[in-house]
Amino acid sequence: MSEEVKSLNFIEHIIEEDLTKGYKKDELRFRFPPEPNGYLHIGHASSICLNFGLGLRYNAPVNLRFDDTNPAKEEKEYVDAIKRDVEWLGFQWDTECYASDYFQQLYDWAIQLIKEGKAYVDSQTSEQIASQKGTPTEPGKESPYRNRSVEENMTLFEGMKNGDFKEGEHVLRAKINMASSNMLMRDPVMYRILHKPHHRTNTDWCIYPMYDWTHGESDYIEQVSHSLCTLEFLPHRELYDWFLDQLVSTNKLRPKQREFARRNLSHTVVSKRKLLQLVESGVVSGWDDPRMPTISGLRRRGYTPESIRNFADTIGIAKRENVVDVSLLEFHVRDHLNKIAPRVMAVLDPLKVVITNYEEGAEEWLDAENNPEDEAAGSRKVPFSREIYIEQEDFREEANRKFFRLKLGGEVRLKNGYIIKAESCTKDEDGNVVEVQCTYDPKSKSGSGTEESLRKVKGTLHWVSIPHAITAEVRLYDRLFSEANPDGNKEKDFMEFVNPDSLQKVTGYLEPSLQDVKVGDVFQFQRLGYFNVDKDSSTQNLVFNRTVGLRDTWAKLEDKN
Ligand code: ATP
Ligand code: MG
């Protein structure tokens, strides 16, 4: 119990307090309200985990609400992608809602405000309106149309709705206070004319409600108790409340807006608009490019829902904005994959090793444990033969005592196999080592129980048998941006920080057990990192993504603190 209290975040404290002030537990209701103008990103994951987490904690319904009031930027493709991503993250919404389903109700309420003298049609250009806004310290100027009669407003607003006017000819504004210290209260626009078909309402409407006029009212219609949004909406709260004040009836629950800080991740951007720019400029292959910080990109990259949820839970929610280091996200995926990913062997930068005392043409199948973290994962057989690949960097002709890999005259153990000793090597004209000749100790086989099999040598290398190896395209990713905070530079556009070397494709040599993998399967390539099967993969043409390396850079960061 005390632990539960300790782990409350500040939003939960607000809710707990509300529960002592007359809110009933069964009145609690939340929503996650994406605008379908792009794919969800890791920032959204925080909002999703917050809202759906509250739903779980209080056993309260959570709606998935599409904030679809701008047909110019919104598409069905995005609606579908958002639903897929929320589900994949492991959450279930109560009702799938659309702000566009409330267009008629919002229109009726707007008529009500006009009739009550609380809204008017302004026939100035948007430039004129903007020029009268004033500044935070100077009041704005009232529009010459501010005092139109109710009848004239009604006629014009109906005309706007019926398509009698061109875009920009008129807008509907709330009549609040042009001298308010909150600029948003200076007669905000409620409706604009847009002659654009909507992905759900087609051409039914050519006036569309603005965000501020839609959001709180949608919350009210759905009876959302706590409407949680990011901090930039703090100044909007007054307007949110003003609109509700005009409408709320006493026997209904009045929604409450509260704010939390946007989450930013280092070495990337979390803004749909900017991510769209990356897609449209061809910097990435699409919204689900494995380098993208989108949920679909992370999924394709090999991230698991658990790892993203754990990340979101660890960073929690905050009252002030900051940038979370991407290595914390990587820590969480590494942590989860360590538990679930089968171990396999693959060589990405091959160097041929010939074991001269191993019979030519012979082969044997060695026992290999699938996952030391998970006994139930069982074991498999890996083939061994006279010719194998190891990594180039695992061999040096000469090296100091700290080099525990293979060097001339030195011994290493082959993972799951024998101890080998490097006797000599062959070089090409440029002096590069192209082959190493080794001998093996036939009695040293791992797991054979002999004295030699227990003999400790310092280094253990991964390897693959050349005649048995299968090949695959392996995609190695680096940070998409070379700067930790590409968004934070006032002089330069974030696109200037795109890392030109964020994708490298190599041919990997894999143990043959990987022939029958399926898209999405995850593995640890021993000593190299975690990899998954990309959606471009086929049995003829295997394609793997490196999800994350093995090195725990985050732990190092933490050590420093
Ligand atoms: P973007 O700038 O990427 O389009 P947005 O806030 O406009 O973001 P919405 O579709 O309106 O995107 O967001 C849906 C919900 O997710 C909102 O409640 C919003 O506050 C929240 N959200 C968006 N980005 C973040 C983020 N980086 N961190 C936390 N919550 C976020
Ligand atoms: Mg938005």
Coordinates of C-alpha atoms and ligand atoms in Angstrom, one line a residue:
M1 CA 0.0 0.0 0.0
S2 CA 2.7 2.5 1.0
E3 CA 4.6 1.6 -2.1
E4 CA 1.6 2.4 -4.2
V5 CA 1.3 5.8 -2.6
K6 CA 5.0 6.5 -3.1
S7 CA 4.8 5.8 -6.8
L8 CA 1.9 8.3 -7.5
N9 CA 2.9 10.9 -10.0
F10 CA 1.6 14.4 -9.8
I11 CA -1.3 13.8 -12.1
E12 CA -2.4 10.9 -9.9
H13 CA -2.1 13.2 -6.9
I14 CA -4.5 15.6 -8.6
I15 CA -6.9 12.7 -9.2
E16 CA -6.6 11.4 -5.6
E17 CA -7.4 14.9 -4.4
D18 CA -10.4 15.1 -6.7
L19 CA -11.7 11.8 -5.3
T20 CA -11.8 13.4 -1.9
K21 CA -13.6 16.4 -3.3
G22 CA -16.7 14.8 -4.7
Y23 CA -15.5 13.1 -7.8
K24 CA -16.6 9.5 -7.8
K25 CA -14.3 6.7 -8.8
D26 CA -16.7 5.5 -11.5
E27 CA -16.8 8.9 -13.0
L28 CA -13.2 8.8 -13.9
R29 CA -12.6 8.7 -17.6
F30 CA -9.6 9.5 -19.7
R31 CA -8.7 9.8 -23.4
F32 CA -5.7 9.7 -25.7
P33 CA -6.3 12.4 -28.4
P34 CA -4.0 12.1 -31.4
E35 CA -4.4 14.2 -34.5
P36 CA -4.3 11.8 -37.4
N37 CA -1.7 13.9 -39.3
G38 CA 1.2 11.5 -38.9
Y39 CA 2.5 8.4 -37.2
L40 CA 2.8 8.1 -33.4
H41 CA 6.3 8.7 -32.0
I42 CA 8.1 7.8 -28.8
G43 CA 6.8 11.1 -27.2
H44 CA 3.3 9.9 -27.8
A45 CA 4.2 6.7 -26.0
S46 CA 4.5 8.7 -22.8
S47 CA 1.1 10.2 -23.2
I48 CA -0.4 6.8 -24.1
C49 CA 1.2 5.1 -21.1
L50 CA 0.1 7.9 -18.9
N51 CA -3.6 7.9 -20.0
F52 CA -4.0 4.1 -20.4
G53 CA -2.0 3.7 -17.2
L54 CA -4.5 5.8 -15.3
G55 CA -7.2 3.7 -16.9
L56 CA -5.7 0.6 -15.5
R57 CA -4.9 2.1 -12.1
Y58 CA -8.5 3.3 -11.6
N59 CA -10.2 0.7 -13.6
A60 CA -11.6 3.6 -15.7
P61 CA -12.4 3.7 -19.4
V62 CA -9.9 5.4 -21.8
N63 CA -11.1 6.6 -25.2
L64 CA -9.0 6.8 -28.3
R65 CA -10.1 10.1 -29.7
F66 CA -9.1 11.3 -33.1
D67 CA -8.7 15.0 -33.1
D68 CA -9.6 15.3 -36.8
T69 CA -10.6 18.9 -37.4
N70 CA -8.1 19.8 -40.1
P71 CA -8.8 17.9 -43.3
A72 CA -5.9 19.5 -45.0
K73 CA -3.4 17.4 -43.1
E74 CA -5.3 14.4 -41.9
E75 CA -5.7 11.0 -43.6
K76 CA -7.2 7.6 -43.0
E77 CA -3.7 6.0 -43.3
Y78 CA -2.7 7.8 -40.2
V79 CA -5.9 6.7 -38.3
D80 CA -5.1 3.1 -39.1
A81 CA -1.4 3.4 -38.1
I82 CA -2.3 5.1 -34.8
K83 CA -4.8 2.3 -33.9
R84 CA -2.2 -0.4 -34.8
D85 CA 0.5 1.3 -32.7
V86 CA -1.7 1.8 -29.6
E87 CA -2.8 -1.8 -29.8
W88 CA 0.7 -3.1 -30.4
L89 CA 1.9 -1.2 -27.3
G90 CA -0.6 -3.4 -25.4
F91 CA -3.5 -1.0 -24.6
Q92 CA -7.2 -1.3 -25.2
W93 CA -9.4 1.7 -25.6
D94 CA -12.9 1.8 -24.5
T95 CA -14.5 3.8 -27.4
E96 CA -13.0 4.9 -30.7
C97 CA -14.1 8.5 -31.0
Y98 CA -13.7 11.2 -33.6
A99 CA -14.0 14.9 -33.1
S100 CA -15.6 14.9 -36.5
D101 CA -18.5 12.9 -35.1
Y102 CA -19.3 16.0 -33.0
F103 CA -19.4 18.5 -35.9
Q104 CA -23.2 18.8 -35.8
Q105 CA -23.2 19.2 -32.0
L106 CA -20.4 21.8 -32.1
Y107 CA -22.3 23.7 -34.8
D108 CA -25.5 23.7 -32.7
W109 CA -23.5 25.0 -29.7
A110 CA -21.9 27.7 -31.9
I111 CA -25.4 28.8 -32.9
Q112 CA -26.3 28.9 -29.2
L113 CA -23.3 31.2 -28.5
I114 CA -24.3 33.4 -31.4
K115 CA -27.8 33.7 -30.1
E116 CA -26.5 34.6 -26.7
G117 CA -24.3 37.3 -28.2
K118 CA -21.1 35.3 -27.3
A119 CA -19.9 34.7 -30.9
Y120 CA -19.8 36.8 -34.1
V121 CA -18.8 36.5 -37.7
D122 CA -15.7 38.5 -38.5
S123 CA -15.3 39.4 -42.2
Q124 CA -11.7 40.7 -42.0
T125 CA -8.8 39.0 -43.6
S126 CA -6.6 36.8 -41.3
E127 CA -3.8 39.4 -41.6
Q128 CA -6.2 42.2 -40.4
I129 CA -7.3 40.0 -37.5
A130 CA -3.7 39.2 -36.6
S131 CA -2.7 42.9 -36.7
Q132 CA -5.4 43.7 -34.1
K133 CA -4.3 41.0 -31.6
G134 CA -2.1 43.4 -29.7
T135 CA 0.9 42.2 -27.7
P136 CA 1.2 40.5 -24.3
T137 CA 1.5 44.0 -22.7
E138 CA -0.8 45.9 -25.0
P139 CA -4.5 45.2 -25.5
G140 CA -5.8 44.2 -28.8
K141 CA -8.2 46.2 -31.0
E142 CA -11.8 45.2 -31.4
S143 CA -13.0 44.2 -34.9
P144 CA -15.3 46.5 -36.7
Y145 CA -17.6 43.5 -37.0
R146 CA -17.7 42.7 -33.3
N147 CA -21.1 44.2 -32.7
R148 CA -23.0 42.7 -35.6
S149 CA -26.6 41.8 -34.8
V150 CA -27.5 38.3 -33.8
E151 CA -29.6 38.0 -37.1
E152 CA -26.7 39.1 -39.3
N153 CA -24.4 36.7 -37.5
M154 CA -26.9 33.9 -37.9
T155 CA -27.3 34.6 -41.6
L156 CA -23.6 34.8 -42.3
F157 CA -22.7 31.8 -40.2
E158 CA -25.4 29.7 -42.0
G159 CA -24.0 31.0 -45.3
M160 CA -20.5 29.9 -44.2
K161 CA -21.8 26.5 -43.5
N162 CA -23.7 26.3 -46.8
G163 CA -20.7 27.0 -48.8
D164 CA -21.8 30.5 -50.0
F165 CA -18.3 32.0 -49.3
K166 CA -14.7 31.4 -50.3
E167 CA -12.0 30.4 -47.9
G168 CA -10.9 33.3 -45.8
E169 CA -13.9 35.5 -46.4
H170 CA -15.4 35.1 -42.9
V171 CA -14.5 33.4 -39.6
L172 CA -16.6 32.8 -36.5
R173 CA -15.0 34.3 -33.4
A174 CA -15.9 34.0 -29.7
K175 CA -16.7 37.3 -28.2
I176 CA -14.6 37.3 -25.0
N177 CA -12.1 40.1 -24.2
M178 CA -9.7 41.9 -26.6
A179 CA -7.9 43.4 -23.6
S180 CA -7.3 40.1 -21.8
S181 CA -3.8 39.5 -20.5
N182 CA -4.1 36.1 -22.1
M183 CA -3.8 36.6 -25.8
L184 CA -5.8 33.4 -26.5
M185 CA -8.8 35.0 -24.9
R186 CA -8.8 37.9 -27.4
D187 CA -11.8 36.8 -29.4
P188 CA -10.3 33.5 -30.6
V189 CA -11.4 32.0 -33.9
M190 CA -13.9 29.1 -33.5
Y191 CA -14.5 28.3 -37.2
R192 CA -12.8 28.8 -40.5
I193 CA -14.0 28.0 -44.0
L194 CA -12.1 25.2 -45.7
H195 CA -13.4 23.8 -49.0
K196 CA -11.6 20.5 -48.5
P197 CA -13.1 17.1 -48.2
H198 CA -12.6 15.4 -44.9
H199 CA -11.5 11.7 -44.7
R200 CA -14.7 10.9 -42.7
T201 CA -17.3 13.5 -43.4
N202 CA -16.4 14.0 -47.1
T203 CA -18.0 17.2 -48.3
D204 CA -20.7 17.5 -45.6
W205 CA -18.9 20.4 -44.1
C206 CA -16.9 23.3 -45.4
I207 CA -16.5 25.0 -42.1
Y208 CA -14.2 23.3 -39.6
P209 CA -14.0 24.0 -35.8
M210 CA -10.6 25.1 -34.3
Y211 CA -8.8 23.0 -31.8
D212 CA -9.7 25.1 -28.8
W213 CA -13.4 25.1 -29.7
T214 CA -13.3 21.3 -30.2
H215 CA -11.2 19.8 -27.6
G216 CA -12.9 20.6 -24.3
E217 CA -16.3 20.2 -25.9
S218 CA -15.3 16.7 -27.1
D219 CA -14.1 15.9 -23.6
Y220 CA -17.5 17.1 -22.3
I221 CA -19.5 15.0 -24.8
E222 CA -17.5 12.0 -23.9
Q223 CA -17.6 12.9 -20.2
V224 CA -13.9 12.7 -19.8
S225 CA -13.0 13.6 -16.2
H226 CA -9.3 14.5 -16.7
S227 CA -8.1 15.8 -20.0
L228 CA -4.4 15.6 -19.9
C229 CA -2.3 17.5 -22.4
T230 CA 1.2 18.8 -22.8
L231 CA 2.4 22.0 -21.3
E232 CA 2.1 24.2 -24.3
F233 CA -1.7 24.1 -23.7
L234 CA -1.4 25.6 -20.2
P235 CA -2.3 29.1 -21.5
H236 CA -5.3 27.5 -23.4
R237 CA -6.7 26.2 -20.1
E238 CA -8.5 29.5 -19.5
L239 CA -10.2 29.3 -22.9
Y240 CA -11.0 25.6 -22.4
D241 CA -12.8 26.6 -19.2
W242 CA -14.5 29.6 -20.8
F243 CA -16.0 27.5 -23.5
L244 CA -17.2 24.9 -21.0
D245 CA -18.7 27.6 -18.8
Q246 CA -21.0 28.6 -21.6
L247 CA -22.2 25.0 -22.1
V248 CA -22.0 22.8 -19.1
S249 CA -25.2 21.7 -17.5
T250 CA -25.2 21.1 -13.8
N251 CA -26.1 17.4 -13.9
K252 CA -23.1 16.5 -16.0
L253 CA -19.5 16.0 -15.2
R254 CA -17.3 18.9 -16.1
P255 CA -13.9 17.9 -17.6
K256 CA -10.7 19.3 -16.3
Q257 CA -7.6 20.1 -18.2
R258 CA -4.2 19.4 -16.6
E259 CA -0.8 19.6 -18.2
F260 CA 2.4 17.6 -18.1
A261 CA 5.7 18.1 -19.9
R262 CA 6.4 17.0 -23.4
R263 CA 9.1 14.3 -23.6
N264 CA 12.0 14.8 -25.9
L265 CA 14.5 12.2 -26.9
S266 CA 18.1 13.0 -27.7
H267 CA 19.6 12.5 -31.2
T268 CA 16.2 12.7 -32.8
V269 CA 13.1 14.9 -33.3
V270 CA 9.7 14.1 -31.8
S271 CA 7.3 16.2 -33.9
K272 CA 5.1 14.7 -36.5
R273 CA 5.6 17.7 -38.8
K274 CA 9.4 17.2 -38.7
L275 CA 9.2 13.5 -39.0
L276 CA 7.0 14.1 -42.1
Q277 CA 9.8 16.3 -43.5
L278 CA 12.2 13.4 -43.1
V279 CA 9.9 11.1 -44.9
E280 CA 9.0 13.5 -47.7
S281 CA 12.6 14.5 -48.3
G282 CA 13.7 10.9 -48.6
V283 CA 16.2 11.0 -45.7
V284 CA 14.4 7.9 -44.5
S285 CA 12.5 5.2 -46.4
G286 CA 9.2 6.0 -44.7
W287 CA 7.4 6.5 -41.3
D288 CA 8.5 3.0 -40.3
D289 CA 12.1 3.4 -41.2
P290 CA 14.0 1.6 -38.4
R291 CA 15.9 4.8 -37.7
M292 CA 12.7 6.8 -37.0
P293 CA 11.6 7.4 -33.4
T294 CA 8.1 6.4 -34.4
I295 CA 6.4 3.5 -32.7
S296 CA 6.3 1.8 -36.1
G297 CA 10.0 2.5 -36.7
L298 CA 10.9 1.2 -33.3
R299 CA 8.8 -1.9 -33.9
R300 CA 10.4 -2.6 -37.2
R301 CA 13.8 -2.0 -35.6
G302 CA 13.1 -4.8 -33.1
Y303 CA 11.9 -2.9 -30.1
T304 CA 9.3 -4.7 -28.0
P305 CA 6.1 -3.2 -26.5
E306 CA 7.5 -4.1 -23.0
S307 CA 10.7 -2.2 -23.6
I308 CA 8.9 1.0 -24.7
R309 CA 6.4 0.8 -21.8
N310 CA 9.2 0.2 -19.3
F311 CA 11.1 3.2 -20.8
A312 CA 8.0 5.4 -20.4
D313 CA 7.4 4.2 -16.9
T314 CA 11.0 4.8 -15.9
I315 CA 11.0 8.4 -17.2
G316 CA 7.5 8.9 -15.8
I317 CA 5.9 12.3 -16.3
A318 CA 7.3 15.6 -15.4
K319 CA 6.2 19.2 -14.9
R320 CA 9.1 20.6 -16.9
E321 CA 10.4 19.8 -20.3
N322 CA 13.8 18.1 -20.7
V323 CA 15.6 15.8 -23.1
V324 CA 15.9 12.1 -22.2
D325 CA 19.0 10.4 -23.5
V326 CA 18.3 7.9 -26.2
S327 CA 20.7 5.5 -24.4
L328 CA 18.0 5.0 -21.7
L329 CA 15.6 3.7 -24.4
E330 CA 18.3 1.5 -25.7
F331 CA 19.0 0.2 -22.2
H332 CA 15.4 -0.9 -21.9
V333 CA 15.3 -2.8 -25.2
R334 CA 18.6 -4.5 -24.4
D335 CA 17.3 -5.4 -21.0
H336 CA 14.2 -7.0 -22.4
L337 CA 15.8 -8.7 -25.4
N338 CA 18.4 -10.2 -23.1
K339 CA 15.6 -12.2 -21.5
I340 CA 13.8 -13.3 -24.6
A341 CA 16.2 -13.3 -27.6
P342 CA 17.7 -16.7 -28.6
R343 CA 21.5 -16.6 -29.0
V344 CA 22.9 -17.4 -32.4
M345 CA 26.2 -16.9 -34.2
A346 CA 26.8 -14.6 -37.1
V347 CA 30.0 -13.0 -38.6
L348 CA 29.6 -9.6 -40.1
D349 CA 33.2 -8.9 -41.1
P350 CA 34.6 -12.3 -42.0
L351 CA 38.2 -13.6 -41.8
K352 CA 38.8 -17.2 -43.0
V353 CA 40.3 -19.6 -40.5
V354 CA 41.5 -23.0 -41.6
I355 CA 41.9 -25.6 -38.9
T356 CA 44.7 -27.6 -40.4
N357 CA 44.5 -30.7 -38.1
Y358 CA 40.7 -31.1 -38.7
E359 CA 39.9 -33.7 -41.3
E360 CA 39.0 -32.3 -44.7
G361 CA 35.3 -32.8 -45.6
A362 CA 34.4 -33.7 -42.0
E363 CA 31.7 -32.0 -40.1
E364 CA 30.1 -32.3 -36.7
W365 CA 27.1 -30.7 -35.0
L366 CA 27.8 -29.1 -31.7
D367 CA 25.3 -28.5 -28.9
A368 CA 24.5 -24.8 -28.4
E369 CA 22.4 -23.3 -25.7
N370 CA 19.7 -21.0 -27.0
N371 CA 19.5 -18.6 -24.1
P372 CA 21.5 -18.8 -20.8
E373 CA 18.9 -16.4 -19.3
D374 CA 16.0 -18.8 -20.1
E375 CA 16.5 -22.6 -19.6
A376 CA 13.1 -23.3 -21.3
A377 CA 14.6 -21.9 -24.5
G378 CA 16.4 -25.2 -25.0
S379 CA 19.3 -25.8 -27.3
R380 CA 20.2 -26.3 -31.0
K381 CA 23.0 -27.8 -33.1
V382 CA 25.6 -25.7 -34.9
P383 CA 27.8 -27.2 -37.6
F384 CA 31.6 -27.2 -37.2
S385 CA 34.1 -27.9 -40.0
R386 CA 37.7 -27.4 -41.1
E387 CA 37.0 -23.9 -42.5
I388 CA 35.3 -21.2 -40.4
Y389 CA 34.9 -17.4 -40.3
I390 CA 35.7 -15.3 -37.4
E391 CA 35.5 -11.5 -37.3
Q392 CA 38.5 -9.6 -38.8
E393 CA 38.9 -7.6 -35.6
D394 CA 39.2 -10.8 -33.5
F395 CA 42.6 -11.6 -35.0
R396 CA 45.9 -9.8 -34.7
E397 CA 49.3 -11.1 -35.7
E398 CA 50.8 -9.5 -32.7
A399 CA 49.1 -7.9 -29.7
N400 CA 49.8 -7.1 -26.1
R401 CA 48.7 -9.2 -23.2
K402 CA 45.4 -7.4 -22.9
F403 CA 44.2 -8.6 -26.3
F404 CA 42.3 -11.8 -25.3
R405 CA 41.3 -12.6 -28.8
L406 CA 43.2 -14.6 -31.4
K407 CA 46.9 -13.8 -32.0
L408 CA 49.7 -15.8 -33.5
G409 CA 50.8 -18.4 -30.9
G410 CA 47.8 -17.7 -28.8
E411 CA 44.7 -19.8 -28.0
V412 CA 41.0 -18.9 -27.8
R413 CA 37.9 -21.0 -27.4
L414 CA 35.4 -21.1 -30.2
K415 CA 31.9 -20.6 -28.6
N416 CA 30.2 -24.0 -28.1
G417 CA 33.2 -25.6 -29.7
Y418 CA 37.0 -26.3 -29.4
I419 CA 40.0 -24.4 -28.3
I420 CA 42.1 -23.3 -31.3
K421 CA 45.6 -22.0 -31.6
A422 CA 46.8 -19.6 -34.3
E423 CA 49.9 -21.0 -36.0
S424 CA 50.4 -18.8 -39.1
C425 CA 48.6 -16.4 -41.4
T426 CA 48.5 -15.5 -45.1
K427 CA 48.4 -11.9 -46.4
D428 CA 47.5 -10.3 -49.7
E429 CA 49.8 -7.9 -51.6
D430 CA 48.7 -5.0 -49.4
G431 CA 49.6 -6.8 -46.3
N432 CA 46.1 -7.6 -45.1
V433 CA 45.6 -10.8 -43.4
V434 CA 43.3 -13.0 -45.6
E435 CA 43.5 -16.3 -43.8
V436 CA 44.7 -17.7 -40.5
Q437 CA 45.9 -21.3 -40.1
C438 CA 45.1 -22.8 -36.7
T439 CA 45.2 -26.1 -35.0
Y440 CA 42.5 -27.3 -32.6
D441 CA 42.6 -29.4 -29.5
P442 CA 40.3 -32.3 -30.2
K443 CA 39.8 -33.0 -26.5
S444 CA 38.7 -29.5 -25.6
K445 CA 35.1 -29.7 -27.0
S446 CA 32.7 -27.6 -24.8
G447 CA 30.5 -29.7 -22.6
S448 CA 32.3 -32.9 -23.3
G449 CA 33.3 -33.2 -19.7
T450 CA 37.0 -33.9 -20.3
E451 CA 39.7 -32.1 -18.4
E452 CA 40.6 -30.2 -21.6
S453 CA 37.0 -29.2 -22.1
L454 CA 37.1 -27.4 -18.8
R455 CA 40.4 -25.7 -19.5
K456 CA 40.1 -22.0 -19.3
V457 CA 41.4 -19.7 -22.0
K458 CA 40.9 -16.0 -21.8
G459 CA 39.0 -15.4 -25.0
T460 CA 35.9 -16.9 -26.5
L461 CA 35.0 -16.0 -30.1
H462 CA 31.9 -16.5 -32.1
W463 CA 32.3 -18.1 -35.5
V464 CA 30.5 -19.8 -38.4
S465 CA 31.4 -22.8 -40.5
I466 CA 32.0 -21.6 -44.0
P467 CA 30.5 -24.4 -46.0
H468 CA 27.3 -24.3 -43.8
A469 CA 27.0 -20.5 -43.5
I470 CA 24.0 -18.7 -45.0
T471 CA 24.2 -15.1 -46.0
A472 CA 22.0 -12.2 -45.2
E473 CA 21.8 -8.5 -45.7
V474 CA 22.5 -6.9 -42.3
R475 CA 21.5 -3.3 -41.7
L476 CA 23.5 -1.5 -39.1
Y477 CA 22.1 1.8 -37.8
D478 CA 23.7 4.8 -36.2
R479 CA 21.9 7.8 -34.8
L480 CA 19.8 9.6 -37.3
F481 CA 21.1 13.0 -36.1
S482 CA 24.7 13.7 -35.2
E483 CA 23.6 16.3 -32.7
A484 CA 22.1 15.4 -29.3
N485 CA 19.5 18.1 -29.7
P486 CA 19.0 18.8 -33.4
D487 CA 15.9 20.8 -32.6
G488 CA 17.5 23.1 -30.1
N489 CA 19.7 25.1 -32.4
K490 CA 18.3 28.6 -33.2
E491 CA 20.6 29.3 -36.2
K492 CA 20.4 26.0 -38.0
D493 CA 17.6 23.9 -39.2
F494 CA 17.3 20.4 -37.7
M495 CA 17.7 18.9 -41.2
E496 CA 21.3 20.2 -41.3
F497 CA 22.2 17.7 -38.5
V498 CA 21.1 14.6 -40.3
N499 CA 23.8 12.0 -39.9
P500 CA 24.8 10.9 -43.5
D501 CA 26.1 7.6 -42.2
S502 CA 23.1 6.4 -40.2
L503 CA 22.7 3.3 -42.3
Q504 CA 25.3 0.8 -43.3
K505 CA 24.5 -2.4 -45.2
V506 CA 26.8 -5.4 -44.9
T507 CA 26.7 -9.1 -45.8
G508 CA 26.5 -11.3 -42.8
Y509 CA 27.4 -15.0 -42.6
L510 CA 25.0 -16.8 -40.3
E511 CA 24.7 -20.2 -38.8
P512 CA 22.2 -22.2 -40.8
S513 CA 19.6 -22.4 -38.1
L514 CA 18.6 -18.9 -39.2
Q515 CA 17.3 -20.1 -42.6
D516 CA 13.7 -20.3 -41.5
V517 CA 13.2 -17.1 -39.6
K518 CA 10.1 -15.0 -39.8
V519 CA 9.7 -11.3 -40.1
G520 CA 10.0 -9.7 -36.6
D521 CA 11.9 -12.6 -35.0
V522 CA 14.5 -11.3 -32.6
F523 CA 18.0 -12.7 -31.9
Q524 CA 21.2 -12.0 -30.1
F525 CA 24.0 -12.3 -32.5
Q526 CA 26.6 -13.3 -29.9
R527 CA 29.1 -10.6 -29.1
L528 CA 27.5 -8.3 -31.7
G529 CA 24.2 -7.2 -30.4
Y530 CA 20.5 -7.7 -30.9
F531 CA 19.1 -8.2 -34.3
N532 CA 15.6 -8.8 -35.8
V533 CA 14.3 -9.9 -39.2
D534 CA 13.2 -6.9 -41.3
K535 CA 10.0 -6.8 -43.2
D536 CA 12.0 -6.7 -46.4
S537 CA 13.3 -10.2 -45.6
S538 CA 12.4 -13.3 -47.6
T539 CA 13.7 -16.9 -47.5
Q540 CA 15.7 -16.2 -50.6
N541 CA 16.9 -12.8 -49.3
L542 CA 17.3 -12.6 -45.6
V543 CA 17.4 -9.1 -44.1
F544 CA 18.3 -8.3 -40.5
N545 CA 18.3 -5.0 -38.6
R546 CA 20.6 -4.4 -35.7
T547 CA 18.2 -3.3 -33.0
V548 CA 20.9 -2.3 -30.5
G549 CA 24.5 -3.2 -29.7
L550 CA 25.4 -5.2 -26.6
R551 CA 27.4 -2.5 -24.9
D552 CA 25.6 -0.8 -22.1
T553 CA 26.5 2.8 -22.7
W554 CA 23.7 3.9 -20.4
A555 CA 25.2 2.2 -17.4
K556 CA 28.4 4.0 -18.0
L557 CA 26.6 7.3 -18.1
E558 CA 24.9 6.5 -14.8
D559 CA 28.2 5.5 -13.3
K560 CA 29.5 9.0 -14.0
N561 CA 26.7 10.6 -12.1
Ligands
ATP1 P1 3.4 16.6 -32.8 O1 4.0 18.0 -32.6 O2 4.3 15.5 -32.9 O3 2.4 16.6 -33.9 P2 1.1 16.8 -31.1 O4 1.1 17.2 -29.7 O5 0.6 17.8 -32.1 O6 2.6 16.4 -31.4 P3 -1.1 15.1 -31.1 O7 -1.5 14.1 -32.1 O8 -1.9 16.3 -30.9 O9 0.4 15.5 -31.4 O10 -0.8 14.4 -29.7 C1 -1.7 13.5 -29.0 C2 -1.3 13.5 -27.5 O11 0.0 13.1 -27.3 C3 -1.5 14.9 -27.0 O12 -2.2 14.8 -25.8 C4 -0.1 15.4 -26.8 O13 0.0 16.3 -25.8 C5 0.7 14.1 -26.6 N1 2.1 14.2 -27.0 C6 2.5 14.6 -28.2 N2 3.8 14.6 -28.2 C7 4.3 14.3 -27.0 C8 5.5 14.2 -26.4 N3 6.7 14.5 -27.0 N4 5.6 13.9 -25.1 C9 4.5 13.6 -24.4 N5 3.2 13.7 -24.9 C10 3.1 14.1 -26.2
MG2 MG -0.7 18.7 -33.1

